CSV table of C-alpha atoms in Angstrom, one decimal:
chain,number,residue,atom,x,y,z
A,4,MET,CA,-46.6,23.6,-65.3
A,5,ARG,CA,-47.2,23.2,-61.6
A,6,ALA,CA,-48.0,19.5,-62.0
A,7,TRP,CA,-44.8,19.1,-64.0
A,8,VAL,CA,-42.7,20.8,-61.4
A,9,LEU,CA,-44.3,18.6,-58.7
A,10,SER,CA,-43.7,15.5,-60.8
A,11,ALA,CA,-40.0,16.5,-61.4
A,12,CYS,CA,-39.5,17.3,-57.7
A,13,GLY,CA,-41.1,14.0,-56.7
A,14,THR,CA,-38.8,12.1,-59.1
A,15,ALA,CA,-35.8,13.9,-57.7
A,16,ALA,CA,-36.8,13.1,-54.2
A,17,LEU,CA,-37.3,9.4,-55.1
A,18,ALA,CA,-33.9,9.3,-56.8
A,19,ALA,CA,-32.3,11.0,-53.7
A,20,SER,CA,-34.0,8.4,-51.4
A,21,TRP,CA,-32.6,5.6,-53.6
A,22,CYS,CA,-29.1,7.1,-53.4
A,23,VAL,CA,-29.4,7.3,-49.6
A,24,ALA,CA,-30.6,3.8,-49.4
A,25,ALA,CA,-27.8,2.6,-51.6
A,26,ALA,CA,-25.3,4.5,-49.6
A,27,ASP,CA,-26.7,3.0,-46.4
A,28,THR,CA,-26.5,-0.5,-47.8
A,29,LYS,CA,-23.0,0.1,-49.0
A,30,THR,CA,-21.9,1.4,-45.6
A,31,ALA,CA,-23.6,-1.5,-43.8
A,32,ALA,CA,-21.8,-4.0,-46.2
A,33,SER,CA,-18.5,-2.3,-45.7
A,34,LEU,CA,-18.8,-2.5,-41.9
A,35,THR,CA,-19.9,-6.1,-42.0
A,36,ASP,CA,-16.9,-6.9,-44.3
A,37,ALA,CA,-14.6,-5.0,-41.9
A,38,LEU,CA,-15.9,-7.0,-38.9
A,39,ALA,CA,-15.3,-10.2,-40.8
A,40,VAL,CA,-11.7,-9.2,-41.5
A,41,ILE,CA,-11.1,-8.2,-37.9
A,42,GLN,CA,-12.7,-11.4,-36.5
A,43,ALA,CA,-10.4,-13.5,-38.8
A,44,HIS,CA,-7.4,-12.1,-37.0
A,45,ARG,CA,-5.9,-13.0,-33.6
A,46,PHE,CA,-7.1,-11.3,-30.4
A,47,VAL,CA,-4.6,-10.8,-27.6
A,48,ASP,CA,-5.6,-9.5,-24.2
A,49,LEU,CA,-3.1,-6.9,-23.0
A,50,THR,CA,-4.8,-6.6,-19.6
A,51,HIS,CA,-4.0,-8.0,-16.1
A,52,ALA,CA,-6.9,-9.3,-14.1
A,53,PHE,CA,-7.2,-7.1,-11.0
A,54,ALA,CA,-7.9,-8.2,-7.4
A,55,PRO,CA,-6.8,-7.3,-3.9
A,56,GLY,CA,-3.1,-7.5,-3.4
A,57,ILE,CA,-2.0,-6.8,-7.0
A,58,PRO,CA,1.0,-4.5,-7.6
A,59,HIS,CA,0.1,-0.8,-7.6
A,60,TRP,CA,1.5,2.7,-7.1
A,61,LYS,CA,3.2,3.0,-3.7
A,62,GLY,CA,0.8,5.6,-2.4
A,63,ALA,CA,-2.4,3.6,-3.1
A,64,PRO,CA,-4.5,1.6,-0.6
A,65,ASN,CA,-5.3,-2.0,-1.3
A,66,GLU,CA,-8.6,-3.0,-3.0
A,67,ARG,CA,-11.4,-4.3,-0.8
A,68,VAL,CA,-14.1,-6.7,-2.1
A,69,LYS,CA,-17.2,-7.5,-0.1
A,70,THR,CA,-19.9,-10.0,-1.1
A,71,LEU,CA,-23.3,-8.5,-0.4
A,72,TYR,CA,-25.5,-11.2,-1.9
A,73,THR,CA,-24.9,-14.8,-2.8
A,74,VAL,CA,-26.5,-17.2,-5.3
A,75,GLU,CA,-27.1,-19.8,-2.5
A,76,LYS,CA,-28.8,-17.4,-0.2
A,77,ASP,CA,-30.4,-14.8,-2.5
A,78,GLY,CA,-30.5,-16.3,-5.9
A,79,PHE,CA,-27.9,-14.0,-7.3
A,80,ARG,CA,-24.4,-12.7,-6.5
A,81,ILE,CA,-23.4,-9.0,-6.0
A,82,ASN,CA,-20.0,-7.9,-4.9
A,83,GLU,CA,-19.0,-4.5,-3.7
A,84,TYR,CA,-15.6,-3.4,-5.0
A,85,CYS,CA,-13.6,-0.5,-3.4
A,86,HIS,CA,-10.4,0.5,-5.2
A,87,ILE,CA,-8.8,3.7,-6.5
A,88,GLY,CA,-9.2,4.7,-10.1
A,89,GLN,CA,-5.6,3.8,-11.0
A,90,TRP,CA,-6.0,0.1,-10.2
A,91,GLY,CA,-4.6,-2.7,-12.2
A,92,THR,CA,-4.3,-2.1,-16.0
A,93,HIS,CA,-5.8,1.3,-16.1
A,94,VAL,CA,-6.4,4.5,-18.0
A,95,ASP,CA,-4.9,7.8,-16.9
A,96,PRO,CA,-6.9,10.7,-18.4
A,97,PRO,CA,-5.4,14.2,-18.6
A,98,ALA,CA,-7.5,15.3,-15.6
A,99,HIS,CA,-5.4,12.9,-13.5
A,100,PHE,CA,-2.7,15.5,-13.4
A,101,HIS,CA,-4.3,18.7,-14.8
A,102,ASP,CA,-7.5,20.4,-13.8
A,103,GLY,CA,-9.7,21.5,-16.7
A,104,LEU,CA,-8.4,18.8,-19.1
A,105,HIS,CA,-10.3,15.7,-20.3
A,106,THR,CA,-11.7,13.4,-17.7
A,107,VAL,CA,-12.4,9.7,-18.4
A,108,ASP,CA,-15.9,10.4,-19.7
A,109,GLN,CA,-14.6,13.0,-22.1
A,110,ILE,CA,-12.3,10.8,-24.0
A,111,ASP,CA,-13.5,10.5,-27.6
A,112,PRO,CA,-14.6,6.9,-28.5
A,113,LYS,CA,-12.7,7.4,-31.8
A,114,ASP,CA,-9.5,7.7,-29.7
A,115,MET,CA,-10.1,4.2,-28.3
A,116,LEU,CA,-9.5,2.2,-31.5
A,117,MET,CA,-6.0,2.8,-32.9
A,118,PRO,CA,-3.1,1.4,-34.9
A,119,LEU,CA,-0.8,-0.4,-32.5
A,120,VAL,CA,2.9,0.3,-32.4
A,121,ILE,CA,5.2,-1.7,-30.2
A,122,ILE,CA,8.7,-0.4,-29.3
A,123,ASP,CA,10.5,-3.5,-28.2
A,124,VAL,CA,13.4,-2.8,-25.8
A,125,HIS,CA,13.0,-5.8,-23.6
A,126,GLU,CA,16.5,-7.0,-24.1
A,127,LYS,CA,18.0,-3.6,-23.2
A,128,ALA,CA,15.8,-3.5,-20.1
A,129,ALA,CA,17.0,-7.0,-19.1
A,130,LYS,CA,20.5,-5.8,-19.2
A,131,ASN,CA,19.8,-2.4,-17.6
A,132,PRO,CA,16.6,-2.1,-15.4
A,133,ASP,CA,17.0,1.7,-15.4
A,134,TYR,CA,16.8,1.8,-19.2
A,135,VAL,CA,14.9,4.8,-20.7
A,136,LEU,CA,13.5,4.8,-24.2
A,137,SER,CA,15.7,6.7,-26.7
A,138,VAL,CA,15.0,8.6,-29.9
A,139,ASP,CA,17.2,6.0,-31.6
A,140,ASP,CA,14.8,3.3,-30.5
A,141,ILE,CA,12.0,5.2,-32.4
A,142,HIS,CA,14.1,5.7,-35.5
A,143,SER,CA,15.1,2.1,-35.5
A,144,TRP,CA,11.5,1.0,-35.5
A,145,GLU,CA,10.7,3.4,-38.3
A,146,LEU,CA,13.6,2.0,-40.4
A,147,ARG,CA,12.0,-1.4,-40.2
A,148,HIS,CA,8.3,-0.4,-40.5
A,149,GLY,CA,8.0,3.1,-41.8
A,150,ARG,CA,6.9,6.3,-40.1
A,151,ILE,CA,4.8,5.8,-37.0
A,152,PRO,CA,1.2,6.4,-38.1
A,153,ARG,CA,-0.6,9.5,-36.9
A,154,GLY,CA,-3.2,8.6,-34.3
A,155,ALA,CA,-1.4,5.4,-33.2
A,156,PHE,CA,-1.1,3.9,-29.7
A,157,VAL,CA,2.5,3.4,-28.9
A,158,ALA,CA,3.4,0.8,-26.3
A,159,MET,CA,6.9,0.3,-24.8
A,160,ARG,CA,7.7,-3.4,-24.4
A,161,THR,CA,10.1,-4.1,-21.6
A,162,ASP,CA,8.7,-7.5,-20.5
A,163,TRP,CA,8.4,-6.0,-17.1
A,164,SER,CA,4.8,-7.5,-17.0
A,165,LYS,CA,6.4,-10.9,-16.7
A,166,ARG,CA,7.2,-9.9,-13.1
A,167,TRP,CA,3.4,-9.7,-12.3
A,168,PRO,CA,2.0,-10.2,-9.7
A,169,ASP,CA,5.2,-9.9,-7.6
A,170,ASP,CA,5.0,-6.3,-6.4
A,171,LYS,CA,8.6,-6.4,-5.1
A,172,ALA,CA,9.9,-7.7,-8.4
A,173,LEU,CA,8.1,-4.9,-10.3
A,174,ALA,CA,9.3,-2.2,-7.9
A,175,ASN,CA,12.8,-3.7,-7.9
A,176,LYS,CA,13.9,-1.6,-4.9
A,177,ASP,CA,17.5,-1.7,-3.8
A,178,ALA,CA,18.8,-1.6,-0.2
A,179,ALA,CA,18.9,2.2,-0.3
A,180,GLY,CA,15.1,2.3,-1.2
A,181,VAL,CA,15.7,3.3,-4.9
A,182,PHE,CA,13.3,1.8,-7.5
A,183,HIS,CA,14.9,0.3,-10.6
A,184,TYR,CA,12.5,-0.1,-13.5
A,185,PRO,CA,12.6,1.3,-17.1
A,186,GLY,CA,10.7,4.3,-18.4
A,187,TRP,CA,10.1,6.8,-21.1
A,188,SER,CA,12.2,9.9,-21.9
A,189,MET,CA,11.1,13.4,-22.6
A,190,PRO,CA,12.8,13.6,-26.1
A,191,VAL,CA,10.8,10.4,-27.2
A,192,LEU,CA,7.5,11.7,-25.8
A,193,LYS,CA,7.9,15.0,-27.5
A,194,LEU,CA,8.8,13.3,-30.8
A,195,LEU,CA,5.8,11.0,-30.6
A,196,TYR,CA,3.1,13.5,-29.4
A,197,GLU,CA,4.3,16.7,-31.1
A,198,GLU,CA,5.8,15.4,-34.4
A,199,ARG,CA,4.2,12.0,-35.0
A,200,GLY,CA,0.8,13.0,-33.6
A,201,ILE,CA,0.1,9.8,-31.7
A,202,THR,CA,-3.2,9.5,-29.8
A,203,ALA,CA,-2.0,7.7,-26.7
A,204,SER,CA,0.8,5.6,-25.2
A,205,GLY,CA,1.3,2.8,-22.6
A,206,HIS,CA,3.7,0.7,-20.7
A,207,GLU,CA,4.0,-2.4,-18.5
A,208,THR,CA,5.4,-0.7,-15.4
A,209,THR,CA,3.4,1.2,-12.7
A,210,ASP,CA,4.7,4.5,-14.0
A,211,THR,CA,5.6,6.5,-17.1
A,212,ASP,CA,8.8,7.8,-15.4
A,213,PRO,CA,11.6,5.4,-14.7
A,214,GLY,CA,12.0,4.1,-11.1
A,215,ALA,CA,15.0,6.3,-10.4
A,216,ALA,CA,12.7,9.4,-10.9
A,217,THR,CA,9.6,8.1,-9.1
A,218,THR,CA,11.7,7.2,-6.1
A,219,LYS,CA,12.0,11.1,-5.7
A,220,ASP,CA,8.3,11.5,-6.6
A,221,ASP,CA,9.3,12.9,-10.0
A,222,TYR,CA,6.4,12.3,-12.4
A,223,SER,CA,7.3,14.9,-14.9
A,224,LEU,CA,7.0,12.6,-17.9
A,225,GLU,CA,3.5,11.5,-17.0
A,226,SER,CA,2.6,15.1,-16.4
A,227,TYR,CA,3.8,16.0,-19.9
A,228,ILE,CA,1.7,13.3,-21.6
A,229,LEU,CA,-1.5,14.2,-19.7
A,230,GLY,CA,-0.7,17.9,-20.2
A,231,THR,CA,-1.1,17.5,-23.9
A,232,ASN,CA,-4.7,16.4,-23.3
A,233,HIS,CA,-3.9,12.8,-24.3
A,234,TYR,CA,-4.3,9.7,-22.2
A,235,GLN,CA,-2.1,6.8,-21.3
A,236,ILE,CA,-2.5,3.2,-20.2
A,237,GLU,CA,-0.3,1.7,-17.4
A,238,LEU,CA,0.4,-1.9,-16.4
A,239,LEU,CA,-0.1,-3.5,-19.8
A,240,ALA,CA,0.4,-7.2,-20.2
A,241,ASN,CA,1.4,-9.7,-23.0
A,242,LEU,CA,3.2,-7.2,-25.3
A,243,ASP,CA,5.5,-10.1,-26.1
A,244,GLN,CA,2.6,-11.8,-27.9
A,245,VAL,CA,2.0,-9.0,-30.5
A,246,PRO,CA,4.1,-7.9,-33.5
A,247,GLU,CA,5.9,-4.5,-33.5
A,248,ALA,CA,3.6,-3.3,-36.4
A,249,GLY,CA,0.5,-4.2,-38.3
A,250,GLY,CA,-2.0,-4.5,-35.4
A,251,LEU,CA,-4.8,-2.6,-33.9
A,252,VAL,CA,-5.6,-1.9,-30.3
A,253,TRP,CA,-9.0,-1.5,-28.8
A,254,ILE,CA,-9.1,0.2,-25.4
A,255,THR,CA,-12.2,0.3,-23.2
A,256,PHE,CA,-13.1,1.5,-19.8
A,257,PRO,CA,-16.3,2.6,-17.9
A,258,LYS,CA,-17.7,6.1,-18.6
A,259,VAL,CA,-17.0,7.5,-15.1
A,260,GLU,CA,-18.5,10.9,-14.8
A,261,ASP,CA,-15.6,13.4,-14.0
A,262,GLY,CA,-13.4,10.3,-13.7
A,263,SER,CA,-9.7,10.8,-12.9
A,264,GLY,CA,-8.8,7.2,-13.9
A,265,PHE,CA,-10.3,3.7,-13.9
A,266,PRO,CA,-9.4,0.1,-14.7
A,267,ALA,CA,-9.3,-0.6,-18.4
A,268,ARG,CA,-9.6,-3.5,-20.8
A,269,VAL,CA,-7.0,-3.4,-23.6
A,270,ILE,CA,-7.3,-5.8,-26.6
A,271,ALA,CA,-4.9,-6.1,-29.5
A,272,VAL,CA,-6.1,-7.4,-32.9
A,273,VAL,CA,-3.0,-8.7,-34.7
A,274,PRO,CA,-2.1,-10.6,-37.9
């Protein structure tokens, strides 16, 4: 009896190992197939290259770059870069505004690959630089493409990135010192984060809030997003090169311990 039990158990273990092996093979094949599908699509870089002198938030110092070693003298090159976390196209984690919420290194890698949604209001922003995104803009997108998917990255296209790297053009300050550039609105953000359940959002301007608000140091919209323990991306580029729906976005940035922000690389994969 004991021998039969051992034999039965051994057979079961072998069968289980075959099942695991088959599952592993199937998983590997499916990931390989998925990679082949992704690589067959078009990749669009939604990131500005950063360097000293680029447009940035009004309170930030300029970047400094120092060459410490050169190929000619030392056989290799090493540069020292000194810049704030919110430099160039960058990630704003929740801890940027709220103590105790997620820092850069605490953002889940699963929240860095998302369906891409583009809300295109560039024509409205061209007519009115103070334009703020409306709930009607969201509903209009959904009439064309269906409900915004849960877990999406929603980007507001204003074509403001075409003003890069002209800092004065991006700030669009009038004679009275008031900034004029488009932004989000609280009703839209509440709809997206609380009802649609999106993962993150982004824009082409230096701020979430419109220029008329940031002139008065009002960053309440950015504070709201980060206060939900979600992150955002600022100073996006090339949103005019991607479709409103049907794409993916892959967002990467260094894993800075206790980081309050850092330059990001944002890549769209589109049909």
